[in-house]
PDB file of C-alpha atoms in Angstrom:
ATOM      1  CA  UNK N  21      89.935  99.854  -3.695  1.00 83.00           C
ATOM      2  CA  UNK N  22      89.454  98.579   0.262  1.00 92.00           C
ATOM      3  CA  UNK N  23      86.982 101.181   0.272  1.00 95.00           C
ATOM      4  CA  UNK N  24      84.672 100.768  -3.280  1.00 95.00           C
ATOM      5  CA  UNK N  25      85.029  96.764  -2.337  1.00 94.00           C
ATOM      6  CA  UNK N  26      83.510  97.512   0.895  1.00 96.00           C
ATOM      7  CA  UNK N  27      80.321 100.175  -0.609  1.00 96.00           C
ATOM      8  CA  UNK N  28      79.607  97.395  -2.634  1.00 95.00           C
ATOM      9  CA  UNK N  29      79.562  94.053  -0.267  1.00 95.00           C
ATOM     10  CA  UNK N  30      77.816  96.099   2.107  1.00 96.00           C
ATOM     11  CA  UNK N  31      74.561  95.598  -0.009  1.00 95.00           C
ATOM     12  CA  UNK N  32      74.870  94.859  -3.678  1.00 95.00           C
ATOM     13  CA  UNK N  33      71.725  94.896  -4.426  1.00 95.00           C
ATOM     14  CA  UNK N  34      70.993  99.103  -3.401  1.00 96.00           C
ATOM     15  CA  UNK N  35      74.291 100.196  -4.318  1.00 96.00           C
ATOM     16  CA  UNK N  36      76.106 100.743  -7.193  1.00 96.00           C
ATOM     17  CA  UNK N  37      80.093 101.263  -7.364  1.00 97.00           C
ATOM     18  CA  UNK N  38      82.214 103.007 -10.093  1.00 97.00           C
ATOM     19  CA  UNK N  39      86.141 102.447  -9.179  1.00 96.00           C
ATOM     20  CA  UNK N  40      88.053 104.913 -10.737  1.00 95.00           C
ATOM     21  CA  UNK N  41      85.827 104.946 -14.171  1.00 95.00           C
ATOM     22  CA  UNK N  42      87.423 106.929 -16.852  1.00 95.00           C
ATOM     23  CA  UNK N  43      84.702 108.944 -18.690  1.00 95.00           C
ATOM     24  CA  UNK N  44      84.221 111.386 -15.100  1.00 95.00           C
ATOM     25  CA  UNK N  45      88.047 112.510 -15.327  1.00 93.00           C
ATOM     26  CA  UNK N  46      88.121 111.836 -19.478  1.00 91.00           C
ATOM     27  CA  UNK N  47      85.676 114.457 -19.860  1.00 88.00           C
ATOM     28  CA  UNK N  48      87.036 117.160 -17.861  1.00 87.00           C
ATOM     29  CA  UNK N  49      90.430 116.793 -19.194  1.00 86.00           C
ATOM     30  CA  UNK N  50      89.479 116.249 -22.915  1.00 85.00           C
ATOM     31  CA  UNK N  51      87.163 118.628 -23.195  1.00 86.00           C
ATOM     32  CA  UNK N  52      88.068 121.400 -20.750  1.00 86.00           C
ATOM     33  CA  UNK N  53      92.082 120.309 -19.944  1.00 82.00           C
ATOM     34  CA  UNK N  54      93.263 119.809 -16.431  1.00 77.00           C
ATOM     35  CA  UNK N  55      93.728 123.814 -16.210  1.00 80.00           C
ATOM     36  CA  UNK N  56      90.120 124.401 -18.019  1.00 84.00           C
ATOM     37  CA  UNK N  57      91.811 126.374 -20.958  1.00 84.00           C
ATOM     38  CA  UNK N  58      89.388 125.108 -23.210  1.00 88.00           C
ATOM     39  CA  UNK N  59      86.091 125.942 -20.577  1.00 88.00           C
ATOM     40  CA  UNK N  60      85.304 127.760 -17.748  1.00 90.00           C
ATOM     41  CA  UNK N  61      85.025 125.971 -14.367  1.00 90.00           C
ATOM     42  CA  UNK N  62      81.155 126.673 -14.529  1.00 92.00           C
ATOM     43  CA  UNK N  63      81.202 124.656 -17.521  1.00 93.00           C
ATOM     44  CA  UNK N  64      83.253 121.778 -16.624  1.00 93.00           C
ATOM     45  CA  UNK N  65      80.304 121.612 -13.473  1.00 95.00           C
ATOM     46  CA  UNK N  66      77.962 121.100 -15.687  1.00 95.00           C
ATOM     47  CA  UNK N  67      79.812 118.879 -18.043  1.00 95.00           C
ATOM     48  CA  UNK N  68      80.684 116.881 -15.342  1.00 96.00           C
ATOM     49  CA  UNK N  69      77.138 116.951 -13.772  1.00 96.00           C
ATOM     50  CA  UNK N  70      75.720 115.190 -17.255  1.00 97.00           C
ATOM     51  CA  UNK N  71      78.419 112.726 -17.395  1.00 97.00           C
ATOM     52  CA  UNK N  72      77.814 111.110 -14.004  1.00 97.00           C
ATOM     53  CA  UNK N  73      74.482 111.704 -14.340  1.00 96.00           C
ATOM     54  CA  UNK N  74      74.342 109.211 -17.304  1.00 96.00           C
ATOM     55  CA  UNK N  75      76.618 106.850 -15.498  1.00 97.00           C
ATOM     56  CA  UNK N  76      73.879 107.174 -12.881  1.00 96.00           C
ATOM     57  CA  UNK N  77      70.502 106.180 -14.346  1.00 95.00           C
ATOM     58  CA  UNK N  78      69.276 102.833 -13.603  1.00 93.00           C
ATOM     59  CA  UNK N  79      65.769 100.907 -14.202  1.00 91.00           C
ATOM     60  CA  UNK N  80      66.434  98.917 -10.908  1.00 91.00           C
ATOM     61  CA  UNK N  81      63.569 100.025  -8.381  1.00 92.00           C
ATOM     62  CA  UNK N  82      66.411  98.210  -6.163  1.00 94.00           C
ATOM     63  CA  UNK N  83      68.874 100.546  -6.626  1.00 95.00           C
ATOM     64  CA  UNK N  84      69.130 103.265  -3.917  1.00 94.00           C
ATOM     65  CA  UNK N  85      73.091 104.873  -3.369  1.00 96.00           C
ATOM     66  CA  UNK N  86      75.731 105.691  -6.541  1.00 97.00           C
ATOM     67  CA  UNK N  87      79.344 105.632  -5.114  1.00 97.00           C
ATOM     68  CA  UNK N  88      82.342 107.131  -7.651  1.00 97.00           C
ATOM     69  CA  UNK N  89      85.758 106.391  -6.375  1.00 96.00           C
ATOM     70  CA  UNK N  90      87.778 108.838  -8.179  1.00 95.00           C
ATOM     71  CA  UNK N  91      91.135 108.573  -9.213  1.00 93.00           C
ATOM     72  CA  UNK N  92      93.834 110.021  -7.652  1.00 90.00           C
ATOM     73  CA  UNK N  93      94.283 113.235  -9.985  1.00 87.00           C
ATOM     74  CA  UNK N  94      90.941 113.838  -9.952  1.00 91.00           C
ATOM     75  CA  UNK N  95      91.224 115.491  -6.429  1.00 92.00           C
ATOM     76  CA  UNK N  96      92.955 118.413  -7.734  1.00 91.00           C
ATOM     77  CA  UNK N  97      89.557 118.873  -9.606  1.00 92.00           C
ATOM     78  CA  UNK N  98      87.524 118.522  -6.153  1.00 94.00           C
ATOM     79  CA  UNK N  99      86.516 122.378  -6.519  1.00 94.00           C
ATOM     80  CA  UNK N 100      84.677 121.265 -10.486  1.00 95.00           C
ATOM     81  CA  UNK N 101      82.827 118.219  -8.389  1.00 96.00           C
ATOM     82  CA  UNK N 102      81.994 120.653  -5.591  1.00 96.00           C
ATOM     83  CA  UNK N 103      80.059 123.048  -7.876  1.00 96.00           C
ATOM     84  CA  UNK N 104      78.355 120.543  -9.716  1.00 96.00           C
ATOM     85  CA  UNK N 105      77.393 118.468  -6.810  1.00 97.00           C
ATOM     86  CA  UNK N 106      77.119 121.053  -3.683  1.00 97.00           C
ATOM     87  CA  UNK N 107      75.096 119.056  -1.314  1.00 96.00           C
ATOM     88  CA  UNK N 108      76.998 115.799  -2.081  1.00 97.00           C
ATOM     89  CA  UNK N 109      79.238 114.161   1.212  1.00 97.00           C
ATOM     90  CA  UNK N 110      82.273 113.084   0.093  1.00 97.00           C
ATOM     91  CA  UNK N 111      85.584 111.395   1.508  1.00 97.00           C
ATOM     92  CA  UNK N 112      89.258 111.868   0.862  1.00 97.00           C
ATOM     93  CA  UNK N 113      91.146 108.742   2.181  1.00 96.00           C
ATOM     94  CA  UNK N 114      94.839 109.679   2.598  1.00 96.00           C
ATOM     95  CA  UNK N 115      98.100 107.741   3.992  1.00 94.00           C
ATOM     96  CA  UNK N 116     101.147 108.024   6.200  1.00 95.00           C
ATOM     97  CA  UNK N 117     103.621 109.927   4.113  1.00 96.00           C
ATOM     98  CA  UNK N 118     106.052 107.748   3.798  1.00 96.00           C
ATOM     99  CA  UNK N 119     103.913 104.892   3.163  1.00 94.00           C
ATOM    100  CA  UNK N 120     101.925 106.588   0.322  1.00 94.00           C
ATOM    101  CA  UNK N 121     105.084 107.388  -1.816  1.00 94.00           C
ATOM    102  CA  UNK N 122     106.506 103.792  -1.116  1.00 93.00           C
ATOM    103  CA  UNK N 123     103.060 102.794  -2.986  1.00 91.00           C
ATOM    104  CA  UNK N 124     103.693 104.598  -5.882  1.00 91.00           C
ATOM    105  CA  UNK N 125     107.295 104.127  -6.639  1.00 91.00           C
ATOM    106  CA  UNK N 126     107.003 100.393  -5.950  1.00 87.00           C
ATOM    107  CA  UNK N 127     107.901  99.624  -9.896  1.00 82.00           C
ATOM    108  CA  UNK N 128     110.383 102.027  -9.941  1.00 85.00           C
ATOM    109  CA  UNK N 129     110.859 105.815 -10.204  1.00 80.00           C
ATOM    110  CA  UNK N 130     110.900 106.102 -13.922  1.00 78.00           C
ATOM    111  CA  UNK N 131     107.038 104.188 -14.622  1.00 82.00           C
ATOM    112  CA  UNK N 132     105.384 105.474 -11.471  1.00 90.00           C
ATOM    113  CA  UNK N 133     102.301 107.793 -11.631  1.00 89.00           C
ATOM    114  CA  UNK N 134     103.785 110.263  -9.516  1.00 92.00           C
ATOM    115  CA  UNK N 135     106.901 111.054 -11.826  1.00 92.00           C
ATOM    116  CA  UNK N 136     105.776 110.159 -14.930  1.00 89.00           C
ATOM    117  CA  UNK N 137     103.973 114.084 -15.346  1.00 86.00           C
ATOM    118  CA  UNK N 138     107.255 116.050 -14.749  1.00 89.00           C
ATOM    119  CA  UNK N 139     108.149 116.620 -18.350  1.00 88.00           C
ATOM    120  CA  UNK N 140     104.873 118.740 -18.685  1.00 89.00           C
ATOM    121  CA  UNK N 141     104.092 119.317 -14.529  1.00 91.00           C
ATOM    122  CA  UNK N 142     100.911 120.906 -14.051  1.00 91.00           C
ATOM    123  CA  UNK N 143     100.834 124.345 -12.261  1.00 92.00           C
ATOM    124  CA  UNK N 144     100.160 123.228  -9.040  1.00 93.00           C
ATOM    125  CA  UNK N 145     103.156 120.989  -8.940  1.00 95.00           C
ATOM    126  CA  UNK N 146     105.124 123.511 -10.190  1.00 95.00           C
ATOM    127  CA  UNK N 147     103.990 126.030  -7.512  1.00 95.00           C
ATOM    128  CA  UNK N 148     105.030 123.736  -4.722  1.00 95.00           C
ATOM    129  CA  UNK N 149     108.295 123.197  -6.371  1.00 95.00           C
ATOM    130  CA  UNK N 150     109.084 126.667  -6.251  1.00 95.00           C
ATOM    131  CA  UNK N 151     107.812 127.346  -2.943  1.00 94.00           C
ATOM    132  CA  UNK N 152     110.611 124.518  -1.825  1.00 93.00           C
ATOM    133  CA  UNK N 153     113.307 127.066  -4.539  1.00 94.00           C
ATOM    134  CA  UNK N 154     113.226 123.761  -6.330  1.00 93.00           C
ATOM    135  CA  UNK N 155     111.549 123.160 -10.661  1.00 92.00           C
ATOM    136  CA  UNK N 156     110.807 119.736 -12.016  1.00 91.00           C
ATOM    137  CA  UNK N 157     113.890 119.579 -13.829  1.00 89.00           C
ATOM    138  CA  UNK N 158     116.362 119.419 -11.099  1.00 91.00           C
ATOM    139  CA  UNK N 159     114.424 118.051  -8.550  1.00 94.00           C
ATOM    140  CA  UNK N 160     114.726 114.334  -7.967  1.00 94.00           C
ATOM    141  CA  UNK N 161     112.299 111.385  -8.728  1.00 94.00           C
ATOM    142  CA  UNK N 162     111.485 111.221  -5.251  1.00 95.00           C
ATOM    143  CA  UNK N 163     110.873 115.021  -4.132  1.00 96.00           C
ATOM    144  CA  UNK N 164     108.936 115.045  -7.474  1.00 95.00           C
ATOM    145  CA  UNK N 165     107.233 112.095  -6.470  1.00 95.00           C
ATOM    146  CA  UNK N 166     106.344 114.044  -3.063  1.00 97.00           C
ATOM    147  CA  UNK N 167     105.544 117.277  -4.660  1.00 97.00           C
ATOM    148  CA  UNK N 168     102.850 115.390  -6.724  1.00 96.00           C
ATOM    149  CA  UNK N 169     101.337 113.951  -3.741  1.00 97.00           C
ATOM    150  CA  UNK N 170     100.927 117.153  -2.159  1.00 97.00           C
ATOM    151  CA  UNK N 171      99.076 119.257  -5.294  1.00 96.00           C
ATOM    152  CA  UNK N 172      96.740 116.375  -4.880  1.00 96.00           C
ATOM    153  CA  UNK N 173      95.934 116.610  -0.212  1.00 96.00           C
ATOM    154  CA  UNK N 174      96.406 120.231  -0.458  1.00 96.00           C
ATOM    155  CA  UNK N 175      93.329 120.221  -2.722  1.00 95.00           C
ATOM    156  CA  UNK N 176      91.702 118.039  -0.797  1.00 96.00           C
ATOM    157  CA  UNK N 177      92.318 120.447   2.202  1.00 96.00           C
ATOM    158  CA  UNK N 178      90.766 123.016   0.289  1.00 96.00           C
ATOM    159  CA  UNK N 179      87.947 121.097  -0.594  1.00 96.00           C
ATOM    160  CA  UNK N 180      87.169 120.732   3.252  1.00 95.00           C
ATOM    161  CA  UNK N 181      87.933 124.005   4.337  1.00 94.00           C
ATOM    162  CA  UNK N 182      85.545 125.222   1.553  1.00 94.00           C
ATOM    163  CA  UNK N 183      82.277 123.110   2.689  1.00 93.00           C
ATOM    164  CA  UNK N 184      83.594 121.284   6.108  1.00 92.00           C
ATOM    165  CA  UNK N 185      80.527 119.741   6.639  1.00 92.00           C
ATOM    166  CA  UNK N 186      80.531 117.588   3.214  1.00 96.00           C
ATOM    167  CA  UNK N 187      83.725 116.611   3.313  1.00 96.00           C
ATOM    168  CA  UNK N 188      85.678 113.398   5.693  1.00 96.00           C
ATOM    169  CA  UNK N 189      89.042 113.258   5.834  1.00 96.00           C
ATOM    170  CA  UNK N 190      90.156 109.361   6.436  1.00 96.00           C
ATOM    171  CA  UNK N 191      93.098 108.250   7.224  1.00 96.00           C
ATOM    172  CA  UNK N 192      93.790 104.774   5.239  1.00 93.00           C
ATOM    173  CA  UNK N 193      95.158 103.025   8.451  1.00 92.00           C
ATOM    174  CA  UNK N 194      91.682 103.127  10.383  1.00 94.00           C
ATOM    175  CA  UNK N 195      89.905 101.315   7.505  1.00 93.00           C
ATOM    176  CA  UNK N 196      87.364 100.035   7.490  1.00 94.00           C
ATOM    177  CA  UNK N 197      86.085 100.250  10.825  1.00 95.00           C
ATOM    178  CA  UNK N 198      85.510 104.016  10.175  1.00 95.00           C
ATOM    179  CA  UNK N 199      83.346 103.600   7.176  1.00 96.00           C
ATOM    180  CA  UNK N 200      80.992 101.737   9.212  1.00 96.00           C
ATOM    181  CA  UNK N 201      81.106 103.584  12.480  1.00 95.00           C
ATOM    182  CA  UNK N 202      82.067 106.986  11.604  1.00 95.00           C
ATOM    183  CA  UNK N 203      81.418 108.001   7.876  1.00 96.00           C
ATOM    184  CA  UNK N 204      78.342 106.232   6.832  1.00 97.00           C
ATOM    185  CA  UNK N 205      76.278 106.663   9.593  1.00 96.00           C
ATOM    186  CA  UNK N 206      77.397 109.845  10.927  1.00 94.00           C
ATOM    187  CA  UNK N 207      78.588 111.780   8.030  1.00 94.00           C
ATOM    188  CA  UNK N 208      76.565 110.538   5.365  1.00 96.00           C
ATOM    189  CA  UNK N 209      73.358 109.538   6.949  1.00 95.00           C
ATOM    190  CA  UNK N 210      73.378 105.583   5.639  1.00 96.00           C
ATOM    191  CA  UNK N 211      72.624 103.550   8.443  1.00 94.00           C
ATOM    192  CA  UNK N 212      74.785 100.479   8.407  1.00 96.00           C
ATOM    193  CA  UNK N 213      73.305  97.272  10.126  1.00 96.00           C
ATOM    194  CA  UNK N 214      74.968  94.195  11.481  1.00 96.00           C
ATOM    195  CA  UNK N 215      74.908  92.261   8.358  1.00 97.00           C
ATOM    196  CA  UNK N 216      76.130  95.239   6.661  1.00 96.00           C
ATOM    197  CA  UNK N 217      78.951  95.461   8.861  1.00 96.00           C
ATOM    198  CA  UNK N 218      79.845  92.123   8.710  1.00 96.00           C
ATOM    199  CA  UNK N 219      79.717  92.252   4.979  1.00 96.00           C
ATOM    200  CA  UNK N 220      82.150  95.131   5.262  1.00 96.00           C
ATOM    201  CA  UNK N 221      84.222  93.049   7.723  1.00 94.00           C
ATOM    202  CA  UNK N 222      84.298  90.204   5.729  1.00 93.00           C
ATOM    203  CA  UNK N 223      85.334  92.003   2.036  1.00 92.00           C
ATOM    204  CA  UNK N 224      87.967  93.979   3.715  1.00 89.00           C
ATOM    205  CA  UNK N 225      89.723  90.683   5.109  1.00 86.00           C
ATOM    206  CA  UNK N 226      89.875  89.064   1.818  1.00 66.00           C
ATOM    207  CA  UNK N 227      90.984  92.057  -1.037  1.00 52.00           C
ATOM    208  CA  UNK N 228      92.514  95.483  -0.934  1.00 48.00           C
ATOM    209  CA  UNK N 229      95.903  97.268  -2.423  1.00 45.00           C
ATOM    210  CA  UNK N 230      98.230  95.980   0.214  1.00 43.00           C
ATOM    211  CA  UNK N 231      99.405  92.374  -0.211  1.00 40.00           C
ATOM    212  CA  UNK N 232      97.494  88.869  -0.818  1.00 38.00           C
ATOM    213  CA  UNK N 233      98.518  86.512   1.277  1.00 41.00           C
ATOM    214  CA  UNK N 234      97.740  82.293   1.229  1.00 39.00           C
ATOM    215  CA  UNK N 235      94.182  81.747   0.232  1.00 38.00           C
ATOM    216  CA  UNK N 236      93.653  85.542  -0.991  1.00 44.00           C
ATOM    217  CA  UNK N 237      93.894  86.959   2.895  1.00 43.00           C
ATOM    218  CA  UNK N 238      94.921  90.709   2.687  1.00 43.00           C
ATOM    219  CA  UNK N 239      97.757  91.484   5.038  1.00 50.00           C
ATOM    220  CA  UNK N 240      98.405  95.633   6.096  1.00 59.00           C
ATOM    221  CA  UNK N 241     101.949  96.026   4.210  1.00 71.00           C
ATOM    222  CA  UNK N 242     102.509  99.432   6.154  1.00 74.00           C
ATOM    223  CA  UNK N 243     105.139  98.489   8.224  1.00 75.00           C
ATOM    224  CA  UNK N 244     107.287  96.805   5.403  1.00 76.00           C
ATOM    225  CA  UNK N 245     106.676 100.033   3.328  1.00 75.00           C
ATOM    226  CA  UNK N 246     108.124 102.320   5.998  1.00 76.00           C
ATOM    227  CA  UNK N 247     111.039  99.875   6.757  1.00 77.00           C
ATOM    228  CA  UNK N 248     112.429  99.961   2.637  1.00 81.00           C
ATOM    229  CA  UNK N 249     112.170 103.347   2.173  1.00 86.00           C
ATOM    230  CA  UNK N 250     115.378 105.163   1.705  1.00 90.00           C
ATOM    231  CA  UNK N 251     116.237 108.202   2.944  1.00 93.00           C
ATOM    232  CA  UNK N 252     115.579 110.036  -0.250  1.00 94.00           C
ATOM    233  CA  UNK N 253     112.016 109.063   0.128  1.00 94.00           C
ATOM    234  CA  UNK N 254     111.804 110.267   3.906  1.00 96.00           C
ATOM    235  CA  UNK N 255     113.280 113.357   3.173  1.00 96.00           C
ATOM    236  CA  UNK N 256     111.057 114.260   0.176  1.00 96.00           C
ATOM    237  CA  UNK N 257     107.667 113.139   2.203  1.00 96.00           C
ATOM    238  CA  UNK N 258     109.131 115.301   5.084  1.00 96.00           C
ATOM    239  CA  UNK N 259     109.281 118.088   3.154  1.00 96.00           C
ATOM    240  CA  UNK N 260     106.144 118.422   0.933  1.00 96.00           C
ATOM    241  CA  UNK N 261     104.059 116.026   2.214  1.00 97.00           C
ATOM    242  CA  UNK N 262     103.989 116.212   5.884  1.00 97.00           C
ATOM    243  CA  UNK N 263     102.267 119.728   6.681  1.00 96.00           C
ATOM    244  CA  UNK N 264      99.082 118.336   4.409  1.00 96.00           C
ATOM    245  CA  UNK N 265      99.178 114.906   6.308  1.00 97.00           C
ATOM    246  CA  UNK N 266      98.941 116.900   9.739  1.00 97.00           C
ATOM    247  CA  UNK N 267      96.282 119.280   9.032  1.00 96.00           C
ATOM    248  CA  UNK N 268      94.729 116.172   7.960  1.00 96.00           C
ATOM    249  CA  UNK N 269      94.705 114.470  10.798  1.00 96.00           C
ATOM    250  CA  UNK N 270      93.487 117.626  12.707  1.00 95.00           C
ATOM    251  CA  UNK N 271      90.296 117.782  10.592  1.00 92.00           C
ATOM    252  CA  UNK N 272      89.954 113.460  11.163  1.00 91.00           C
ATOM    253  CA  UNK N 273      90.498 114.223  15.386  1.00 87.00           C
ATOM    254  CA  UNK N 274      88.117 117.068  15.016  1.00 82.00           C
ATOM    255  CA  UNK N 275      85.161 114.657  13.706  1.00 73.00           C
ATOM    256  CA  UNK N 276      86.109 112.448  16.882  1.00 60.00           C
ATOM    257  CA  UNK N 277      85.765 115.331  18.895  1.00 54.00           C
ATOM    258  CA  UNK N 278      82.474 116.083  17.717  1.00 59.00           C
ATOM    259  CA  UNK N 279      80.941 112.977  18.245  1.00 53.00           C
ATOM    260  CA  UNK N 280      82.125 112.610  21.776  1.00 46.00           C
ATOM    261  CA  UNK N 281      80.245 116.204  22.427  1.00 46.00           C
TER     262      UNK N 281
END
């Protein structure tokens, strides 16, 4: 959200924002199913490629930049975007272990996103699972929780490994000063101005999915994430979450390292 807030206020008049629009993810998993039993991967490409094509038209001469953020699951689809889009840079915005899972089971186990799959778990939960000797049946919430978290980086990771030059890894706690210093300009070629940065600035102070404070301020709720969590939760983000987080943060030092040279 901090981020498609931020595309937008930079300059509303050239770009356009989708935030986690259903008919992308709809159509690949209606039509095709999350394992493309129903289509081949070459089709879902080119279902997808029509899809967000339509979403993309416009009779604005204005109009310059279309942004998607994609949901969550959709990243274990990255590959499908990848082969419809080839040339198009993309980000995958990740978080502290610990403080990711806090996010989701904030309402409790039972209703969260991250649990909610394990009566039906797709393969590449199940795969992790049993790489850990563990199923979705006897695991608990939380290592399910984790395990769900992980199908979703890991493909991510693959994503990047597959076409490194297209794809950023950013880490949530550096937002947003790295969308306007690092991705935009460097990675994706949009030059970002001072207004546009102060735009950015200003959008990111006032909304985001951490916590509203008086008068709508937004206020980092990291720190109060990582001191509630119990130690079921640190022990399942330990174990399937925390080799993904690392490589990720390789890959983010490694675009430092570039720039400096």
């Amino acid at each position: 959200t901090l981020v498609a807030n931020a595309l937008i206020a930079m300059n509303p008049t050239e770009n356009r924002v989708y935030s986690e629009s259903a008919p992308p993810i709809a159509a690949l998993k209606t039509v095709c199913g999350e394992t493309y039993k129903f289509c081949s991967v070459h089709q879902a490409a080119e279902l997808l490629r029509d899809v967000m094509y339509l979403m993309s038209r416009t009779d604005s001469e204005q109009e310059k930049f279309v942004f998607f953020k994609i949901q969550s699951i959709g990243s274990r689809q990255i590959e499908v975007f990848q082969r419809a889009f080839p040339t198009v840079p993309w980000m995958f915005v990740y978080r502290e272990p610990v403080q990711v899972m806090m996010s989701q089971l904030e309402q409790g186990t039972k209703v969260s996103n991250c649990v909610r799959p394990r009566v039906r778990p797709p393969p590449a939960v199940s795969d992790l699972l049993l790489q850990k000797g563990q199923n979705a049946h006897d695991v608990t919430d939380e290592g399910y929780c984790a395990a769900h978290l992980a199908s979703i980086s890991e493909s991510a990771l693959e994503g990047m490994k597959r076409a490194p030059s297209l794809g950023t890894a950013v880490n949530y706690e550096y937002l947003p000063q790295v969308l306007y210093e690092q991705v935009l300009p460097e990675r994706w070629n949009i030059p970002v101005g001072t207004v546009e940065k102060e735009r950015i600035q200003k959008i990111s102070g006032l909304y985001s999915k951490g916590t509203l404070g008086r008068h709508g301020t937004f206020h980092d709720d990291s720190k109060r994430k990582e001191r509630l969590a119990s130690k079921q939760v640190r022990q399942a983000a330990e174990m399937f979450l925390r080799s993904s987080y690392n490589e990720l943060e390789e890959l983010r030092e490694g675009y430092k390292q570039d720039t400096i040279s």
